[in-house]
XYZ file of C-alpha atoms in Angstrom:
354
model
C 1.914 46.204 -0.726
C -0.470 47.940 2.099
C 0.866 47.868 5.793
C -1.710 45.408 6.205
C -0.835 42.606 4.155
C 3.397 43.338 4.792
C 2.067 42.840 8.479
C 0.297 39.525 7.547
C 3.839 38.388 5.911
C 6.171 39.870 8.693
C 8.134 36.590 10.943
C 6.244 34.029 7.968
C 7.405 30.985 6.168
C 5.322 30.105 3.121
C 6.102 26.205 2.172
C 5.219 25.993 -1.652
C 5.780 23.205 -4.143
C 6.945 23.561 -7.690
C 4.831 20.506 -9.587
C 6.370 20.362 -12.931
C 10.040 20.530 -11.608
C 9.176 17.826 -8.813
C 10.507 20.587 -6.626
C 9.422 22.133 -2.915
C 11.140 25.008 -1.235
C 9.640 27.287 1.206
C 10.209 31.221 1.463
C 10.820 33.436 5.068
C 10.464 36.363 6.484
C 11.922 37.237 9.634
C 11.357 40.972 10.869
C 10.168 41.294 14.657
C 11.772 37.868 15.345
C 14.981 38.890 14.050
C 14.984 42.514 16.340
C 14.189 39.981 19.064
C 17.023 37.524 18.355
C 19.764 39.750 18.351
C 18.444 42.690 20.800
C 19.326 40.107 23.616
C 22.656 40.787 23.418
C 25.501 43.449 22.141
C 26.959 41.851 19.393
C 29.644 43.606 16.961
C 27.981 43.963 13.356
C 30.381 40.952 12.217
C 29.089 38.300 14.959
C 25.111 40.526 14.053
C 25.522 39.079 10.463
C 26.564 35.815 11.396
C 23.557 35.099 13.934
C 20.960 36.916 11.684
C 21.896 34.284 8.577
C 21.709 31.545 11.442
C 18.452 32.435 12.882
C 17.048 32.678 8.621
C 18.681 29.117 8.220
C 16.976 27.768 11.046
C 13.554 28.907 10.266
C 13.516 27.710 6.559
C 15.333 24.352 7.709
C 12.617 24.123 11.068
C 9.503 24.044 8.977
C 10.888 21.488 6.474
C 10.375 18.873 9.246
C 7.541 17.160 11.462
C 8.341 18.192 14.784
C 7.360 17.352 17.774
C 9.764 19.732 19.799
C 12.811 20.781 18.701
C 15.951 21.316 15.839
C 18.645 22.558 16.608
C 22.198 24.297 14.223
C 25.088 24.630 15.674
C 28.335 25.883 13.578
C 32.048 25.660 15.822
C 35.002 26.813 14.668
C 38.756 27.639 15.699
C 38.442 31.502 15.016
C 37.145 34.441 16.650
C 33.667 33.047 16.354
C 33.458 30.299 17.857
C 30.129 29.332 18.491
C 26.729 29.928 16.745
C 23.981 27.578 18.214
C 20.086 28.135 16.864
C 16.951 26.310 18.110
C 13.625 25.932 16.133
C 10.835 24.853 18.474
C 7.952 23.614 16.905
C 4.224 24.764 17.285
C 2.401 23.474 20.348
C -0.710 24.020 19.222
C -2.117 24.137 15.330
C -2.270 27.782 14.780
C 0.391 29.135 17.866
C 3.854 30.175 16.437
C 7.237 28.207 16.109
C 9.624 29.560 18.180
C 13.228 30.699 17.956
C 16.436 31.869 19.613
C 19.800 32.281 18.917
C 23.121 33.278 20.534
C 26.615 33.278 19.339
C 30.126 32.743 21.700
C 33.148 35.036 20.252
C 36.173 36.340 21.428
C 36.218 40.060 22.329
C 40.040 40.703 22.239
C 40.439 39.336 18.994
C 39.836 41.829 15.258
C 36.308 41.140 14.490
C 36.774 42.654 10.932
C 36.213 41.374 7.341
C 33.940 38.804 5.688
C 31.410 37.468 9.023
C 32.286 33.485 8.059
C 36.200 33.962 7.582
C 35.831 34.981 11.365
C 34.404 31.056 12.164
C 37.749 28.981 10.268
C 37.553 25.689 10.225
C 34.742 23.642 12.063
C 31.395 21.679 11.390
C 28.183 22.570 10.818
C 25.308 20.552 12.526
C 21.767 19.816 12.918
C 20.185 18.162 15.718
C 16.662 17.118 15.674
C 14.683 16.329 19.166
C 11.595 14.951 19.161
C 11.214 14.861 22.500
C 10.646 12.749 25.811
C 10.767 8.772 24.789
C 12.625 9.272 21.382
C 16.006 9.243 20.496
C 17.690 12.569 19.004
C 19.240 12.347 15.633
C 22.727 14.401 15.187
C 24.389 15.084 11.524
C 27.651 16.552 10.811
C 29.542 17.902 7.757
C 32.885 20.033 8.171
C 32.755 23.775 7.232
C 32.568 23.980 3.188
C 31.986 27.068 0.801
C 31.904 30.984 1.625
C 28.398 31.159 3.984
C 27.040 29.705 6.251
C 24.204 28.810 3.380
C 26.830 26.888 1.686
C 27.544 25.148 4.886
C 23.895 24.016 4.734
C 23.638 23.023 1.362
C 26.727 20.621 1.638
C 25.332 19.235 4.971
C 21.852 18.188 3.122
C 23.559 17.045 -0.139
C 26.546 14.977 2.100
C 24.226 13.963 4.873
C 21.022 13.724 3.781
C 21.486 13.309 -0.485
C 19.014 15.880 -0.957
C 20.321 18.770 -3.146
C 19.158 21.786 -1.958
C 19.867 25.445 -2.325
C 19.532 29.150 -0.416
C 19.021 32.288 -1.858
C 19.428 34.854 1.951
C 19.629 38.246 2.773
C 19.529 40.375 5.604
C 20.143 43.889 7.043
C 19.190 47.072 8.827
C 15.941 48.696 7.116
C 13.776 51.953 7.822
C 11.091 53.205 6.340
C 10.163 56.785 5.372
C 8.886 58.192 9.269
C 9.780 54.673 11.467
C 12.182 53.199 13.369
C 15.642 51.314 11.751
C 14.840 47.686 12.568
C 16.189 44.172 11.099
C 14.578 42.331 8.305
C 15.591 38.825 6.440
C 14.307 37.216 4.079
C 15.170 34.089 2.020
C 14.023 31.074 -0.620
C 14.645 27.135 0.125
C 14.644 25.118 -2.493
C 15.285 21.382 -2.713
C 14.417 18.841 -4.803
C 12.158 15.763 -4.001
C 14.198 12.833 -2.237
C 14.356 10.422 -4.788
C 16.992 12.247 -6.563
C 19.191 11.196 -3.868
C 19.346 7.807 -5.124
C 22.395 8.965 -7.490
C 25.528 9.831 -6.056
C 28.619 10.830 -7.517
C 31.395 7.864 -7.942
C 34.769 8.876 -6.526
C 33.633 11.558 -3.988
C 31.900 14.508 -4.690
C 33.472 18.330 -5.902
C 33.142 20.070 -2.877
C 36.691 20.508 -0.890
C 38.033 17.586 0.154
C 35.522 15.064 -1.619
C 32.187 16.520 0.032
C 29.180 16.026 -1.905
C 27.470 18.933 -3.409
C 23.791 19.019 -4.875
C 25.474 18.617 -8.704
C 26.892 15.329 -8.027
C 23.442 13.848 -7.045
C 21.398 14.774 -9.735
C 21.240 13.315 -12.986
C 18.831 12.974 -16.216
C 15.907 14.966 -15.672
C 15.939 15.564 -12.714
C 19.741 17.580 -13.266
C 17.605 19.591 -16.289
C 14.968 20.399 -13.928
C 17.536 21.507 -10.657
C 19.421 23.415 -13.369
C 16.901 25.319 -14.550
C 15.441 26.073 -11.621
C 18.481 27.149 -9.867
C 18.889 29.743 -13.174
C 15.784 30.879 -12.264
C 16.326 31.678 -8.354
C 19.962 33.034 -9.193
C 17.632 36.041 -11.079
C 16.073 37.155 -7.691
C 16.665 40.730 -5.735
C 17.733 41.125 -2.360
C 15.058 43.753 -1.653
C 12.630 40.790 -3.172
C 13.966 38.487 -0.575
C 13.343 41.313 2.589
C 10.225 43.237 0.694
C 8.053 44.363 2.565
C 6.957 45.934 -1.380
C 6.943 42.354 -2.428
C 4.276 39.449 -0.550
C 6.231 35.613 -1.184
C 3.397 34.859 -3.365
C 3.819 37.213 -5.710
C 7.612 36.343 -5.421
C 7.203 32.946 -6.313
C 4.944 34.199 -9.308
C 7.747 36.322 -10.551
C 9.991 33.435 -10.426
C 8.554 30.226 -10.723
C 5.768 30.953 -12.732
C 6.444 28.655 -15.447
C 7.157 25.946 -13.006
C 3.753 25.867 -11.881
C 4.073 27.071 -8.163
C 1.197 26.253 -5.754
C 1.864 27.303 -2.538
C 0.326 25.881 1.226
C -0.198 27.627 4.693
C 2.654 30.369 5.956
C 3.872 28.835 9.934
C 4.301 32.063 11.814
C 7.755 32.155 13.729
C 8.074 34.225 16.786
C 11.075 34.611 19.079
C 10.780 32.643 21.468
C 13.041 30.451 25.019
C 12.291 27.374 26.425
C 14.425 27.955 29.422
C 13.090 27.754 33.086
C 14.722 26.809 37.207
C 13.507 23.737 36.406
C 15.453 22.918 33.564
C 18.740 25.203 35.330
C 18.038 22.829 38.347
C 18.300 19.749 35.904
C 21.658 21.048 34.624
C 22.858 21.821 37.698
C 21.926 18.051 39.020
C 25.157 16.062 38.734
C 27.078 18.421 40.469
C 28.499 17.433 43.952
C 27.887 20.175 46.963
C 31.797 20.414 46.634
C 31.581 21.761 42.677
C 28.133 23.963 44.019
C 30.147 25.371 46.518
C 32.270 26.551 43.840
C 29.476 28.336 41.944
C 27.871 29.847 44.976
C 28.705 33.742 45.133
C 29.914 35.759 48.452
C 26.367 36.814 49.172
C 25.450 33.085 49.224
C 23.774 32.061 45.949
C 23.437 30.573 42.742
C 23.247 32.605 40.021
C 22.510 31.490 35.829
C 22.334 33.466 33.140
C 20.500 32.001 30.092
C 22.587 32.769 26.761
C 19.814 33.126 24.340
C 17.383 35.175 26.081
C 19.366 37.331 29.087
C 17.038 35.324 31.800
C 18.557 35.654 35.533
C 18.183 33.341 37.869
C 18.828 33.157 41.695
C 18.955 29.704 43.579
C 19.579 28.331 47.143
C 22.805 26.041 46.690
C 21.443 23.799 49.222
C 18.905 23.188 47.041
C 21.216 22.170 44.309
C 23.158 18.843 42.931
C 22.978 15.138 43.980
C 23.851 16.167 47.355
C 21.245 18.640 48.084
C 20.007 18.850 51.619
C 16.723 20.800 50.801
C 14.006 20.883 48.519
C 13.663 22.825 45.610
C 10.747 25.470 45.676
C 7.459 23.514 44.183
C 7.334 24.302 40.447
C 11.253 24.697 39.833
C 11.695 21.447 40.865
C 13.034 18.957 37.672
C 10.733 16.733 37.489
C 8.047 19.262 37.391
C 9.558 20.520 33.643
C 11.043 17.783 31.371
C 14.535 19.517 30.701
C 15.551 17.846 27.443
C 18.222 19.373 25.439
C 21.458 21.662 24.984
C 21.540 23.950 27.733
C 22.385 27.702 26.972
C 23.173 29.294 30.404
C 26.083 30.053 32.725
C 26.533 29.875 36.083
C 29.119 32.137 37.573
C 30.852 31.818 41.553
C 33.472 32.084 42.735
C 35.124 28.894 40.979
C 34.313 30.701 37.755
C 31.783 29.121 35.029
C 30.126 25.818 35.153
């Protein structure tokens, strides 16, 4: 592959469509995105892996769906990872980038040591899809299930949704000869067409504790064709799944080839936050002056710290809450900026977080 062409792949997903197995998938690249992601914050290499197979989840799962604004992943758990929350923002314009962030919430004092998703124990996995101002979100849930987080997502779509689907992910720390150590990931989607969701396995499905897995909701030919298919995909590298020596068409050539693979236009994904003062201020809204005051610092201020991105922001508490006895500067003020949404900052006083 010439730099030029591994550049034209770099932060990609290809969506692609596999006609004589009634099958679509897509495959991603995350490179730049992924440095991005996780240089926001100092993460141990555990909580690093966790976040990077997040962040590939989210971009496969994003372009899968229409958006008008936003889907969000979110897995909680009772271990030393607690939190690991993802947004995929949809393109504003035909041609501009999705965009995506990511931040995880662990505890520091605990061992952060062994296999990344033993540190999460038990918890859900979730998507939430917003399609902005005037609809109403959607929200899915599935408890934790299988070894990965990929697993996690497989069971949601086959429980949730009755679409079997599958992941093939990798990710890590690459260099070439004479540059710079950076992250790459790269991974395949697969997932057969929904109306092989109209069987479902009688009696609960085989994943732990009944959940449905994408076996128990295939049957006839369409089981033959998610079978062999699935042989097919269990054949691929890791170093196919990163490259950069190997572009996703030629990928899905090697593959799928006998599957008849055609392939439609790579969504560029870029890192990208969505947070603002307005949307702080919006946050910050049904709060009396009594809980501001609690959140205002000695030297008299505000202060929030945006989780995904590292953003700091400074605010007047008299501008701030129901009670507020000035106005907000123009162009921070809420109703200037829709804020629609899970937040992802803190605001620190002397009452501690809000």
């Amino acid at each position: 592959m010439t730099l030029g062409s591994q550049i034209a792949w770099d932060d990609t997903v290809l969506p692609f469509q596999l006609d004589r197995a009634d099958i679509r998938g897509r495959v991603a690249r995350l490179d730049d995105t992924l440095d991005r992601v996780l240089e926001q914050h100092d993460y141990p290499p555990a909580i690093e892996a966790l976040v990077a197979e997040m962040a590939l989840l989210t971009a496969l799962i994003g372009q899968t769906i229409k958006l008008r604004w936003k889907l969000s992943l979110q897995v909680r758990g009772d271990g030393p990872a607690r939190l690991i929350a993802t947004d995929y923002f949809g393109p504003s314009e035909d041609g501009a980038p999705a965009r995506i962030r990511a931040y995880a919430s662990f505890d520091p004092e605990k061992r952060l040591t062994g296999r990344p998703f033993d540190l999460i124990g038990k918890g859900y996995f979730a998507i939430l899809i917003d399609q902005g101002a005037g609809m109403a979100p959607y929200q899915g849930i599935t408890p934790l299930d299988g070894g990965s987080l990929a697993a996690c997502a497989e069971t949601y779509f086959a429980q949730s949704e009755q679409l079997p689907t599958r992941f093939a992910l990798t990710h890590g720390r690459a260099k070439r000869p004479g540059g710079p150590e950076h992250w790459r990931a790269g991974g395949v989607m697969i997932q057969h067409m929904p109306e092989v969701g109209e069987h479902v396995a009688q009696g609960g499905g085989s994943g732990a504790g009944g959940l449905l897995r994408a076996a128990d909701i295939v049957d006839g030919d369409g089981a033959e064709d998610w079978s062999r298919v699935n042989m097919l995909l269990d054949t691929v590298e890791a170093m196919e799944l990163v490259g950069p020596d190997v572009q996703p068409t030629d990928l899905l050539v090697r593959l799928f080839h006998e599957e008849a693979p055609r392939v439609f236009d790579a969504q560029p994904v870029a890192f990208g936050c969505s947070c603002s003062p307005a949307k702080v201020r919006q946050s910050l809204s049904i709060y009396s002056a009594k809980d501001i005051a609690t959140m205002t610092t000695d030297e008299g201020i505000v202060t929030a710290d945006c989780q995904f991105c590292g953003a700091h922001y400074e605010f007047d508490p008299a501008t701030l809450g129901f009670e507020a006895t000035r106005e907000a500067p123009e162009g921070e003020r809420p109703e200037d900026r829709p804020a629609t949404g899970r937040g992802g900052w803190t605001a620190t006083g002397r009452g501690g977080r809000a």
